Short mmCIF file of C-alpha atoms and ligand atoms in Angstrom, two decimals:
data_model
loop_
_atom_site.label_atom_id
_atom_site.label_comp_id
_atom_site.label_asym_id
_atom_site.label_seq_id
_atom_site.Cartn_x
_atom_site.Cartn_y
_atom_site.Cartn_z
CA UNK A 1186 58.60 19.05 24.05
CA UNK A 1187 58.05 18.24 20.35
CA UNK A 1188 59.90 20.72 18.39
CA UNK A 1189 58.63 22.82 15.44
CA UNK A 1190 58.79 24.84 12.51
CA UNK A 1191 56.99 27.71 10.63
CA UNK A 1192 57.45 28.05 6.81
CA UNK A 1193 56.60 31.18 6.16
CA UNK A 1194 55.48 34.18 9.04
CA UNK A 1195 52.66 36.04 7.12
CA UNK A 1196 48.93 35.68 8.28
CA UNK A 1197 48.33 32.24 8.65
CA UNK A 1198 52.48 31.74 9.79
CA UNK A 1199 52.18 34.12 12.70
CA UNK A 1200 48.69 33.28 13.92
CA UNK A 1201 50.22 29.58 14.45
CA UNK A 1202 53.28 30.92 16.30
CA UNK A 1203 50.91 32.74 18.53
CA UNK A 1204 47.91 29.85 19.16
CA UNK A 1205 50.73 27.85 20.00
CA UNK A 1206 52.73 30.07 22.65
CA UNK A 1207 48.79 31.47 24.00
CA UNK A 1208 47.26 28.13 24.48
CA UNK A 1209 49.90 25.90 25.10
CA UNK A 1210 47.80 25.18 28.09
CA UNK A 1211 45.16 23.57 26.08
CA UNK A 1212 47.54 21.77 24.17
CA UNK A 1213 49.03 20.10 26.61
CA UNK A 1214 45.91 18.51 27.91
CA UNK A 1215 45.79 16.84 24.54
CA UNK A 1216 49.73 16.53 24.67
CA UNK A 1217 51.35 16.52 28.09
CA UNK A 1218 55.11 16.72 26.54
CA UNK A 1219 53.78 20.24 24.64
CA UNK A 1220 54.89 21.91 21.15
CA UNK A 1221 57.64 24.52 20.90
CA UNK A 1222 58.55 26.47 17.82
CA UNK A 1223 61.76 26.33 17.17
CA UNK A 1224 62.36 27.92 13.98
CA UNK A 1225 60.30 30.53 11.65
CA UNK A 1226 61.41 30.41 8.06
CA UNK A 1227 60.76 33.39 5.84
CA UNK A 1228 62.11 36.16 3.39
CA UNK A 1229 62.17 38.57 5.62
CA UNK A 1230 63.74 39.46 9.39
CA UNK A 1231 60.89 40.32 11.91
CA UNK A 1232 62.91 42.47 14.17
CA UNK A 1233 59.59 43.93 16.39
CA UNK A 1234 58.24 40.33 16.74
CA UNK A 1235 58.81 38.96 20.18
CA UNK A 1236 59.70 35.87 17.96
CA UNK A 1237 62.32 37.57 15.87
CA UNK A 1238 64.94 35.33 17.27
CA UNK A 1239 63.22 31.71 15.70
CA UNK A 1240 63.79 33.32 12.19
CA UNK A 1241 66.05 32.06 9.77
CA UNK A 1242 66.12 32.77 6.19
CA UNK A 1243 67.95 29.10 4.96
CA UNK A 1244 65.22 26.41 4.91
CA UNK A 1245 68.54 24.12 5.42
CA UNK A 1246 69.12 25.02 9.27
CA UNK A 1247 66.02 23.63 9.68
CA UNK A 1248 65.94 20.66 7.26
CA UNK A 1249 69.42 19.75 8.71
CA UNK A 1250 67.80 19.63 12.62
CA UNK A 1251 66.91 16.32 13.84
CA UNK A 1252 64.77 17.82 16.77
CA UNK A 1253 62.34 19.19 14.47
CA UNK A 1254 59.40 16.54 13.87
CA UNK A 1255 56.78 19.02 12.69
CA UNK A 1256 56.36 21.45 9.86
CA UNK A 1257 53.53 24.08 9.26
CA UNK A 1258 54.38 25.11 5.31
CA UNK A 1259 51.96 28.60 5.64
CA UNK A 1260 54.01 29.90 2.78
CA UNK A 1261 51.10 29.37 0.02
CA UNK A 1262 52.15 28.96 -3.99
CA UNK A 1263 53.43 25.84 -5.52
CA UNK A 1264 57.24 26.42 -5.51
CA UNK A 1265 58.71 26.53 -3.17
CA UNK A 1266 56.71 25.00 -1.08
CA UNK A 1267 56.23 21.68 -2.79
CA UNK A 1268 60.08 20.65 -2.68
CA UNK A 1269 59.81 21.95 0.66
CA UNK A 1270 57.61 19.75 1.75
CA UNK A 1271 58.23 16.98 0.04
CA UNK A 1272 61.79 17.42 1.39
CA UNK A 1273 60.45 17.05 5.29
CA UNK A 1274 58.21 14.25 4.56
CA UNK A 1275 61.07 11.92 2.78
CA UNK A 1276 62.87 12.70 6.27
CA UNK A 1277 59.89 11.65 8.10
CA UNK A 1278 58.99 14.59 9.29
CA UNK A 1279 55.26 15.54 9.46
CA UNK A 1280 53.92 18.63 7.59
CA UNK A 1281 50.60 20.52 8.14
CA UNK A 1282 49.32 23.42 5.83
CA UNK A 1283 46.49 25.56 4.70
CA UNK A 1284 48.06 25.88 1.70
CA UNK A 1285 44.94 24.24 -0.63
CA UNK A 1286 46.21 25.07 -3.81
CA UNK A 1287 49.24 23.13 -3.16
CA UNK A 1288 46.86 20.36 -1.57
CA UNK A 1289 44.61 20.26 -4.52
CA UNK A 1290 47.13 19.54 -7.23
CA UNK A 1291 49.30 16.85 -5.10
CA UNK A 1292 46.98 16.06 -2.20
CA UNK A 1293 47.42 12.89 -2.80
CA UNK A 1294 50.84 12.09 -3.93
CA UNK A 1295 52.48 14.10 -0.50
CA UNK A 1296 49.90 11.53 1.82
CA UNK A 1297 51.69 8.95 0.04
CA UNK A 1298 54.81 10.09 0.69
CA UNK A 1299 53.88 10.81 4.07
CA UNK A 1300 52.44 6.81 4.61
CA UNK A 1301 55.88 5.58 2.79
CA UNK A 1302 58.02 7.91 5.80
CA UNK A 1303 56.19 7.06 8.72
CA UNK A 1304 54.72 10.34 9.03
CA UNK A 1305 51.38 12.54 8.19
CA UNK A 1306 50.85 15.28 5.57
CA UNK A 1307 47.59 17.06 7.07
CA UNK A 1308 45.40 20.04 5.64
CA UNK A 1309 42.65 20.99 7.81
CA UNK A 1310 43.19 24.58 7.20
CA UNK A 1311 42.86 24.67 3.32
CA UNK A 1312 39.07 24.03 3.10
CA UNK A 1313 36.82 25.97 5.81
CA UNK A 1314 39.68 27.66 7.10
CA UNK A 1315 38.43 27.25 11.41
CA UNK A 1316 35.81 25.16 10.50
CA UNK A 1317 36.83 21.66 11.71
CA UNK A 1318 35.81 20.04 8.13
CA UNK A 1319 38.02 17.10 7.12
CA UNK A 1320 38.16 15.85 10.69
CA UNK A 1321 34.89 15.74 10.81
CA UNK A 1322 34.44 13.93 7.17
CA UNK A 1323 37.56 12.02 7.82
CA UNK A 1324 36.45 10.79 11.60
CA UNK A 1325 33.13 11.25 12.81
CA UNK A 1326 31.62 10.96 9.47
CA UNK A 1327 33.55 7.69 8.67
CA UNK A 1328 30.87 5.41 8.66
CA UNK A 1329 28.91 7.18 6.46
CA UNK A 1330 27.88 7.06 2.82
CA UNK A 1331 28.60 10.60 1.96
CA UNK A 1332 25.84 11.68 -0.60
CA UNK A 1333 25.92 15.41 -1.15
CA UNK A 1334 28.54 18.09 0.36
CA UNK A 1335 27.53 21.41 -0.98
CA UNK A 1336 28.32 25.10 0.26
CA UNK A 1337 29.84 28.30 0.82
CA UNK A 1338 33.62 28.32 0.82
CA UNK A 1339 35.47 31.40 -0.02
CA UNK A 1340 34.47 34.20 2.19
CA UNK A 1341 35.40 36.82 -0.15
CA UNK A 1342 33.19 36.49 -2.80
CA UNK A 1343 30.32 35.77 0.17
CA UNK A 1344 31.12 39.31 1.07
CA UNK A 1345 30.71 40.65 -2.04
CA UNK A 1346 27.17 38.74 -2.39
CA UNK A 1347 26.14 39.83 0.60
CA UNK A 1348 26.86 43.21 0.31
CA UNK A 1349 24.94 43.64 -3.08
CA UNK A 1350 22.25 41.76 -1.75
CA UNK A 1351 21.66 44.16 1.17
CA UNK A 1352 22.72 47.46 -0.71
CA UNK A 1353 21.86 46.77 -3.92
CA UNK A 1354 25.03 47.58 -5.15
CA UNK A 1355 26.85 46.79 -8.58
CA UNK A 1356 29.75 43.79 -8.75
CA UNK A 1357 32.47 45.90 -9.56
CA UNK A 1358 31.90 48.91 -6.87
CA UNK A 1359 31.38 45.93 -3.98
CA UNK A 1360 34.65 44.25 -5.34
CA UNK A 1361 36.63 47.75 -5.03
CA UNK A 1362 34.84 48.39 -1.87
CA UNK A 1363 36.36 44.59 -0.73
CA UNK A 1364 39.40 45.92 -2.02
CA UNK A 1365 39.78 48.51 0.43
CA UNK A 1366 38.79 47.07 2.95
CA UNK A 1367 41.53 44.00 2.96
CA UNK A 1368 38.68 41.32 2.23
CA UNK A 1369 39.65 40.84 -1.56
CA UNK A 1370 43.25 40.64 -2.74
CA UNK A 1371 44.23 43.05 -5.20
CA UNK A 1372 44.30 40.14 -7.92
CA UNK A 1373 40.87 38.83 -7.19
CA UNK A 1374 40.86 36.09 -9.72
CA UNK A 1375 41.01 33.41 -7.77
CA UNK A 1376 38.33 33.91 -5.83
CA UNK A 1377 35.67 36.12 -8.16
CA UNK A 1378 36.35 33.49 -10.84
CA UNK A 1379 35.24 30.45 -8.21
CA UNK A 1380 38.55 28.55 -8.95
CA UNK A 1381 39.21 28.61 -5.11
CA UNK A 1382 36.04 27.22 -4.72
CA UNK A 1383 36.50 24.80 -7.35
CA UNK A 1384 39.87 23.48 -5.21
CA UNK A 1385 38.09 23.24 -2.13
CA UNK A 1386 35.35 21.47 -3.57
CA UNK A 1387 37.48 18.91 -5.38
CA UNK A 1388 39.40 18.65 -1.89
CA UNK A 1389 36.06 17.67 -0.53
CA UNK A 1390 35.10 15.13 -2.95
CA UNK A 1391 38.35 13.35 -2.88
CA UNK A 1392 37.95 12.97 0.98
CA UNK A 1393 34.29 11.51 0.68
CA UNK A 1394 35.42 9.30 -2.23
CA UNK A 1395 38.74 8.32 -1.26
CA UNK A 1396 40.07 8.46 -4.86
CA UNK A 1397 41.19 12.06 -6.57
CA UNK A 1398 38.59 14.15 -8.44
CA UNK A 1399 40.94 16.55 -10.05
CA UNK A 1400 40.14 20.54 -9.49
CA UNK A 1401 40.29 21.07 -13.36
CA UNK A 1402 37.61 18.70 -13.74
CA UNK A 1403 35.46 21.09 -11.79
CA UNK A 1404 33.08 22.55 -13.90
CA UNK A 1405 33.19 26.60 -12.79
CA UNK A 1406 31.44 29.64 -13.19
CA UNK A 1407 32.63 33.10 -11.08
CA UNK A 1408 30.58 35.79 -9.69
CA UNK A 1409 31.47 38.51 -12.10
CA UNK A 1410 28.48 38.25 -14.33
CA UNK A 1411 25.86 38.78 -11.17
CA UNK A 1412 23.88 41.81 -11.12
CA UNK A 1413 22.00 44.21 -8.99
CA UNK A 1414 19.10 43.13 -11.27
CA UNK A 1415 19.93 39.50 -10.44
CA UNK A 1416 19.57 40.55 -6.44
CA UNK A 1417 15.75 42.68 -7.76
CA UNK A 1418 14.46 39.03 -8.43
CA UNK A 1419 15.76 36.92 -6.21
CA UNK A 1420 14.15 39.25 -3.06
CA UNK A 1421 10.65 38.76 -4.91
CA UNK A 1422 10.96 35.21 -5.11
CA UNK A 1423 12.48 35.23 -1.12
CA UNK A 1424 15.82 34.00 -2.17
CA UNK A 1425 19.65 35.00 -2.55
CA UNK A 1426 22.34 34.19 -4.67
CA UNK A 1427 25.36 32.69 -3.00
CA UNK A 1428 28.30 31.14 -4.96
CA UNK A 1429 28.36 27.89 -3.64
CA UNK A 1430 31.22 24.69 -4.40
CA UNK A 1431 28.28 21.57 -4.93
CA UNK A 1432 29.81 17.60 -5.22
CA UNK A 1433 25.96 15.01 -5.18
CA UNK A 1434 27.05 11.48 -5.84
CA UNK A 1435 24.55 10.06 -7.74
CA UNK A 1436 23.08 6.90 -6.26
CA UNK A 1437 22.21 5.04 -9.75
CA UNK A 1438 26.07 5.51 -11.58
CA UNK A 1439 28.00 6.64 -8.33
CA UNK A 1440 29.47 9.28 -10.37
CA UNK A 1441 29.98 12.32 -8.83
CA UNK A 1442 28.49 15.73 -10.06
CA UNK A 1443 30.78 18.62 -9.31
CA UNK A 1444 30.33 22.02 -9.97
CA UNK A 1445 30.87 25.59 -8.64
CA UNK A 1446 28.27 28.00 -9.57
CA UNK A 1447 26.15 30.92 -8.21
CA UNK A 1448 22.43 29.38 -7.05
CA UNK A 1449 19.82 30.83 -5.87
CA UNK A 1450 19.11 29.45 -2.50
CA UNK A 1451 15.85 29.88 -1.03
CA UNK A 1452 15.32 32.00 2.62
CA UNK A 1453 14.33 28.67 4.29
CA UNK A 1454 17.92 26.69 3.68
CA UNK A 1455 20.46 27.28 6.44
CA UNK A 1456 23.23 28.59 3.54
CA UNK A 1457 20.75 31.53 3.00
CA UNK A 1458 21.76 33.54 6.32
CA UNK A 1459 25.57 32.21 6.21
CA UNK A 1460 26.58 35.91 4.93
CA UNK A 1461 29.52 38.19 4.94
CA UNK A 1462 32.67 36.40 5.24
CA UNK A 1463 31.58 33.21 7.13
CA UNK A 1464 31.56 29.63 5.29
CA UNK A 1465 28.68 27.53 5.57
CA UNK A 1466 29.05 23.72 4.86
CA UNK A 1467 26.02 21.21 4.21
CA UNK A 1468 26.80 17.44 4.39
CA UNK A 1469 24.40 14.92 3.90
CA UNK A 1470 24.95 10.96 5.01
CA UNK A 1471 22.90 8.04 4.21
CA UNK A 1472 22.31 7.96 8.35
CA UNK A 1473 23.21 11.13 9.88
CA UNK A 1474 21.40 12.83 7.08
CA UNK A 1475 21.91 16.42 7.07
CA UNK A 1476 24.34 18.46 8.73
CA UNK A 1477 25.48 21.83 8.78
CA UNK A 1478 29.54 23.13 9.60
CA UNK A 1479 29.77 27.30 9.62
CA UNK A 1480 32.20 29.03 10.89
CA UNK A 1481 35.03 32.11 10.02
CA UNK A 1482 36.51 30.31 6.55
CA UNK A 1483 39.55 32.36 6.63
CA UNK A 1484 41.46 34.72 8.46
CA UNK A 1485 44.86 34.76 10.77
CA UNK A 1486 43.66 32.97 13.92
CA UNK A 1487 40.70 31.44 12.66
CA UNK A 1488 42.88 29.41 9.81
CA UNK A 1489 45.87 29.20 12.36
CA UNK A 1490 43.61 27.05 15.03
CA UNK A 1491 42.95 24.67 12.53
CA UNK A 1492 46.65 23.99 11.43
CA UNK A 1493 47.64 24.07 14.82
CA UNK A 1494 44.53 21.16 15.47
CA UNK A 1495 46.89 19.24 12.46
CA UNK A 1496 50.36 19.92 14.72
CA UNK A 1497 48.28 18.41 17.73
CA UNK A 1498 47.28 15.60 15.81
CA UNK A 1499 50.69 14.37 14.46
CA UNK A 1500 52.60 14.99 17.38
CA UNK A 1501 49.92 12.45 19.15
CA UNK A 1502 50.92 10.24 16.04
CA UNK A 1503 54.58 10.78 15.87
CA UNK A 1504 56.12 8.34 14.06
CA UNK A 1505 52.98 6.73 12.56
CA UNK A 1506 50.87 7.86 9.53
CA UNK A 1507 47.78 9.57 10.09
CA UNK A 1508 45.09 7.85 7.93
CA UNK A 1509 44.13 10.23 4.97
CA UNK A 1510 41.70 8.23 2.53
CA UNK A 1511 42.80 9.69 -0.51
CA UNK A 1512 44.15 7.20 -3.26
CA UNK A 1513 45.19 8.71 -6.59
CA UNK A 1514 43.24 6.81 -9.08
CA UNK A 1515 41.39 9.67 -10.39
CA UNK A 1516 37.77 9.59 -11.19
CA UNK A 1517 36.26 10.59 -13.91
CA UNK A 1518 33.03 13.43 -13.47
CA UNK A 1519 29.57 13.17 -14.01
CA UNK A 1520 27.73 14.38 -17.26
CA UNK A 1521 26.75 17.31 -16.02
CA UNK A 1522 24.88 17.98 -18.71
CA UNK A 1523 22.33 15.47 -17.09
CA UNK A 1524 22.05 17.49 -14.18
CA UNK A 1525 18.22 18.14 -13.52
CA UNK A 1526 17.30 21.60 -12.08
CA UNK A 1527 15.49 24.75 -12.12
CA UNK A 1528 16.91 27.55 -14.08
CA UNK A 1529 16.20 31.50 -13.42
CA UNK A 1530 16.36 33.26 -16.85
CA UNK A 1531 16.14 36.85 -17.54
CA UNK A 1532 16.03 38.00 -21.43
CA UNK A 1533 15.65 40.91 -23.63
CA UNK A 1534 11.64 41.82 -24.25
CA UNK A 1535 11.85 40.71 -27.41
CA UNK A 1536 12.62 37.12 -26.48
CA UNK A 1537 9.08 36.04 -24.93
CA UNK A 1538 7.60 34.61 -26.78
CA UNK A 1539 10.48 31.84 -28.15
CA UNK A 1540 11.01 31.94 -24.04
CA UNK A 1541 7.21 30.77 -23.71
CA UNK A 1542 7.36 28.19 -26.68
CA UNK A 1543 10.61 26.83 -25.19
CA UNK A 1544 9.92 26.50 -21.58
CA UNK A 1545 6.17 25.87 -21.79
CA UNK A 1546 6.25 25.28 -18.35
CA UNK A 1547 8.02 28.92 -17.23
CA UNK A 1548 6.63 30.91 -14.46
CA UNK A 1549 6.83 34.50 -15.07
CA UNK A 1550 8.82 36.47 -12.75
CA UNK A 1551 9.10 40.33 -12.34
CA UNK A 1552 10.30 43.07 -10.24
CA UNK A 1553 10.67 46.64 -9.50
CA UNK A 1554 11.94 48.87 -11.82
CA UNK A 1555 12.75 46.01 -14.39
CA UNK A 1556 10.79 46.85 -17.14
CA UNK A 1557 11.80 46.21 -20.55
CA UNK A 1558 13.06 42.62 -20.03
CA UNK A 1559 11.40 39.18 -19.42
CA UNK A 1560 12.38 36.95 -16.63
CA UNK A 1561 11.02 33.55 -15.51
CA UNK A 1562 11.60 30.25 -13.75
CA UNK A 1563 12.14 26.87 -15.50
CA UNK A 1564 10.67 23.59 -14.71
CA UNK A 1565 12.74 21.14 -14.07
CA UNK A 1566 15.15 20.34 -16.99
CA UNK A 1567 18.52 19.08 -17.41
CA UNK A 1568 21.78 21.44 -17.89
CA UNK A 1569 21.67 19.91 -21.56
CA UNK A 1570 17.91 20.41 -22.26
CA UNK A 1571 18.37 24.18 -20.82
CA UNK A 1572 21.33 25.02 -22.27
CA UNK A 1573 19.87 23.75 -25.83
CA UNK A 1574 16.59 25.72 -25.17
CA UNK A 1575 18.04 28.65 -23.87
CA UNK A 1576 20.16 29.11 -27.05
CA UNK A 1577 17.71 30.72 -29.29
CA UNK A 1578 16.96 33.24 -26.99
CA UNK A 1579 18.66 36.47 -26.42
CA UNK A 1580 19.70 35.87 -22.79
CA UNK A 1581 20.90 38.38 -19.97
CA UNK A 1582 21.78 36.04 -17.27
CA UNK A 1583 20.60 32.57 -16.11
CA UNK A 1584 21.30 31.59 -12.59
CA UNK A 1585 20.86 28.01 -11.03
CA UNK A 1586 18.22 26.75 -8.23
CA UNK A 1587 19.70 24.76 -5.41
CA UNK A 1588 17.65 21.92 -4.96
N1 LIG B 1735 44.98 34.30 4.98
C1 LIG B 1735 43.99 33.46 5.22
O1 LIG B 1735 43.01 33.78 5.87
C2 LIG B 1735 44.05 32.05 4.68
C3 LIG B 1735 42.98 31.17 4.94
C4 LIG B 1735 43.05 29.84 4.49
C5 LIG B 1735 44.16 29.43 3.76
N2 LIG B 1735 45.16 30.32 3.48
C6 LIG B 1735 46.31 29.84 2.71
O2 LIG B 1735 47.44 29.82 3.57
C7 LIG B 1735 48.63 30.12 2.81
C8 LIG B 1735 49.33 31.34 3.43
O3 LIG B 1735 48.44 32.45 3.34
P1 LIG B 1735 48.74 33.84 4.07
O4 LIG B 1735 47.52 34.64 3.90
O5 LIG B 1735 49.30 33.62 5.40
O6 LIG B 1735 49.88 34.41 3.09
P2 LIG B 1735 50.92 35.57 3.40
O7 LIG B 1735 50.38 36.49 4.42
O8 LIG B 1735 51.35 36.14 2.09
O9 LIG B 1735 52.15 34.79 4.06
C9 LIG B 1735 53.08 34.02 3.37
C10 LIG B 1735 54.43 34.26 4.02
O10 LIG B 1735 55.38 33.34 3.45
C11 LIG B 1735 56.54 34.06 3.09
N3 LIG B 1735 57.22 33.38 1.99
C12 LIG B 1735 56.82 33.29 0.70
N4 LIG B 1735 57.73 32.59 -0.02
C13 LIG B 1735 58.71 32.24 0.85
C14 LIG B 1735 59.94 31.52 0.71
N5 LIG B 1735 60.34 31.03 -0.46
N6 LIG B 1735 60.71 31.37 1.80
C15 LIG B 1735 60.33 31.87 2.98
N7 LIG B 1735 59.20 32.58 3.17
C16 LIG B 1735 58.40 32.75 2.11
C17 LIG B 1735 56.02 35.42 2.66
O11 LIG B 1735 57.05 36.36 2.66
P3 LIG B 1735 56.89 37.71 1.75
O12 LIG B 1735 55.70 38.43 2.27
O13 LIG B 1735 58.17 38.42 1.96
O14 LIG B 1735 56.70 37.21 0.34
C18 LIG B 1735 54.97 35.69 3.74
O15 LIG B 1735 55.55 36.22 4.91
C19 LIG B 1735 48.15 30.30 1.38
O16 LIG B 1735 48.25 29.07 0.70
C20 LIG B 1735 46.69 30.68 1.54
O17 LIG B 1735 45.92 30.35 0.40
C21 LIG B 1735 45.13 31.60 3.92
#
């Protein structure tokens, strides 16, 4: 048996004490010798759990137990769980997590700890939650020139989307209605702001470029300013707005473009009918060309499969280092300003005609019920050109075309 340990026994924690104990089966066709959890670290006693007797509350009975060769840190945050970990890997000891922020701000440093200790630091849980993601990039994808990975990672704000898409429904009354319902947190910011998306996305583009593209270099707009009128349009022009996490490498300067954004995405893409809380994930290779990943991108046994896919993995590799291609020289981004796309505009009335003389190009778009305002579609035109365009006009909301 390969012995180990649970940091932290709240959604994610518990789901990978249970997927262990239920399919310890499977696992053991992939690993004979099998995994036992020893310990469960957390704040709190668990006195109902029919694991209440793994938990300890001093991360030092664990730390100071040679048995224990893997770690799942499912605690989240920054501190504690980055001395944590670092702790375990020094020891050699190999540490899987869905914690992304953690992974986005020293993704790299902790797999070169990991490398210097013998040991793996693994993550397939903090992008795509169940969605086997990073495997796939970091192993069947391998030979690939990675072009473009673009799509829909945080399932709350999908929700959200979705919801105002089919009901028609203001931002704020679908966020308090995701509230409720357990599929927002109570401090939404995060996720209505796209910063998780921005993490996950800059997790992405390290993988496919093997260097680090830092998350604050992630240009990032939320959800908040979307509208019911927004959702009017897009259903006369046969599309939907989804707040997607986009990295394109350009194949002139290599650099890599990286943005999260709500688009408009046409009925006729795949990401169009990923909806509710499910993540959608569009790769493109200079061979495979396109594929598609979807899948649950959150959630307690949906998330807990995929760390528990991390546990198999390094106690396969115990005592080696699992390769992660993710150096830190960081790269620098991509103007976006040169971006070319289409832009969806909506103005006040008034704003026409300098709308007309701008774009001369525009096609007019309207919809029910939206009098009093004037909304049209861009040629293609970089961010810069747009933005400079768009400033003498007395906008309402401007949304992005994919592709
Ligand atoms: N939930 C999901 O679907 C999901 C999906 C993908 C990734 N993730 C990521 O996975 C991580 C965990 O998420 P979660 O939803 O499972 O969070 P959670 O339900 O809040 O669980 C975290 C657990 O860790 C415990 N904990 C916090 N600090 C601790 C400390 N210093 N020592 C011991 N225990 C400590 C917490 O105890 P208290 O409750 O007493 O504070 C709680 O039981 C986060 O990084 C999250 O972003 C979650």
């Amino acid at each position: 048996m390969t012995e180990a340990a649970v940091l932290g026994f709240g959604t994610v924690g518990s789901g990978v004490v249970e997927v262990i104990d239920r399919n310890q089966a499977a696992i053991r066709v992939q690993f004979p010798e099998g995994i036992h959890v020893k310990y469960i670290l957390d704040l709190r006693s668990f006195p109902d759990s029919p694991y209440a007797d793994k938990v300890v509350h001093d991360i030092n009975v664990i730390r100071e137990d040679p048995e224990i060769r893997i770690v799942c840190e499912t605690m989240g945050g920054m501190e504690p769980a980055f001395s944590f970990t670092k702790s375990f890997l020094e020891k050699g000891v190999s540490v899987c997590t869905s914690n992304k922020e953690l992974v986005a701000a020293h993704g790299p440093e902790l797999i070169a700890l990991a490398k210097a200790n013998r040991c793996s630091y693994l993550f397939e849980a903090s992008v795509g939650g169940g969605i086997p993601l990073l495997r796939t990039i970091e192993s069947s994808l391998v030979q690939e020139r990675i072009t473009a990975v673009y799509g829909i990672l945080n399932g709350t704000t999908n929700y959200i989307l979705t919801k105002m898409a089919r009901e028609g429904a203001d931002f704020d009354a679908t966020l308090k209605e995701a509230q409720d319902k357990g599929y927002a947190e109570r401090n939404p910011e995060s996720d209505i702001e796209g910063h998780d998306t921005a993490r996950k996305i800059a997790i992405l583009t390290s993988l496919v470029s093997g260097s680090t593209f830092r998350y604050e270099d992630v240009y990032c707009e939320g959800i908040t300013k979307i509208t019911a009128a927004d959702f009017k349009y897009a259903k006369t022009l046969g599309m939907s707005v989804k707040l997607l996490g986009v990295s394109r490498r350009d194949p002139e300067t290599l650099e890599f473009h990286v943005l999260t954004a709500p688009f408009l995405v046409s009925c006729e893409h795949p990401l169009y009918s990923v909806n509710d809380v499910f993540n959608g994930v569009f790769i493109h290779g200079n061979m495979v060309d396109d594929l598609m990943l979807y899948g649950r991108g959150a959630g307690k046994y949906p998330t807990a499969s995929a760390v528990v896919s991390d546990v198999i993995d390094c106690a396969s590799h115990d005592g080696r280092w699992i390769t992660r291609r993710w150096d830190p020289e960081v790269i620098e981004p991509g103007d976006r300003l040169s971006e070319v796309r289409r832009f969806f505009v909506r103005t006040d009335a008034d704003s026409e005609e300098a709308a007309r003389k701008a774009f001369p190009g525009l096609t007019v778009v309207t919809a029910d019920g939206m009098e009093g305002e004037f909304a049209f579609v861009t040629d293609r035109v970089t961010e810069g050109e747009f933005e400079g365009k768009a400033a003498g006009l007395k906008l309402r909301n401007r949304i992005r075309f994919l592709n």
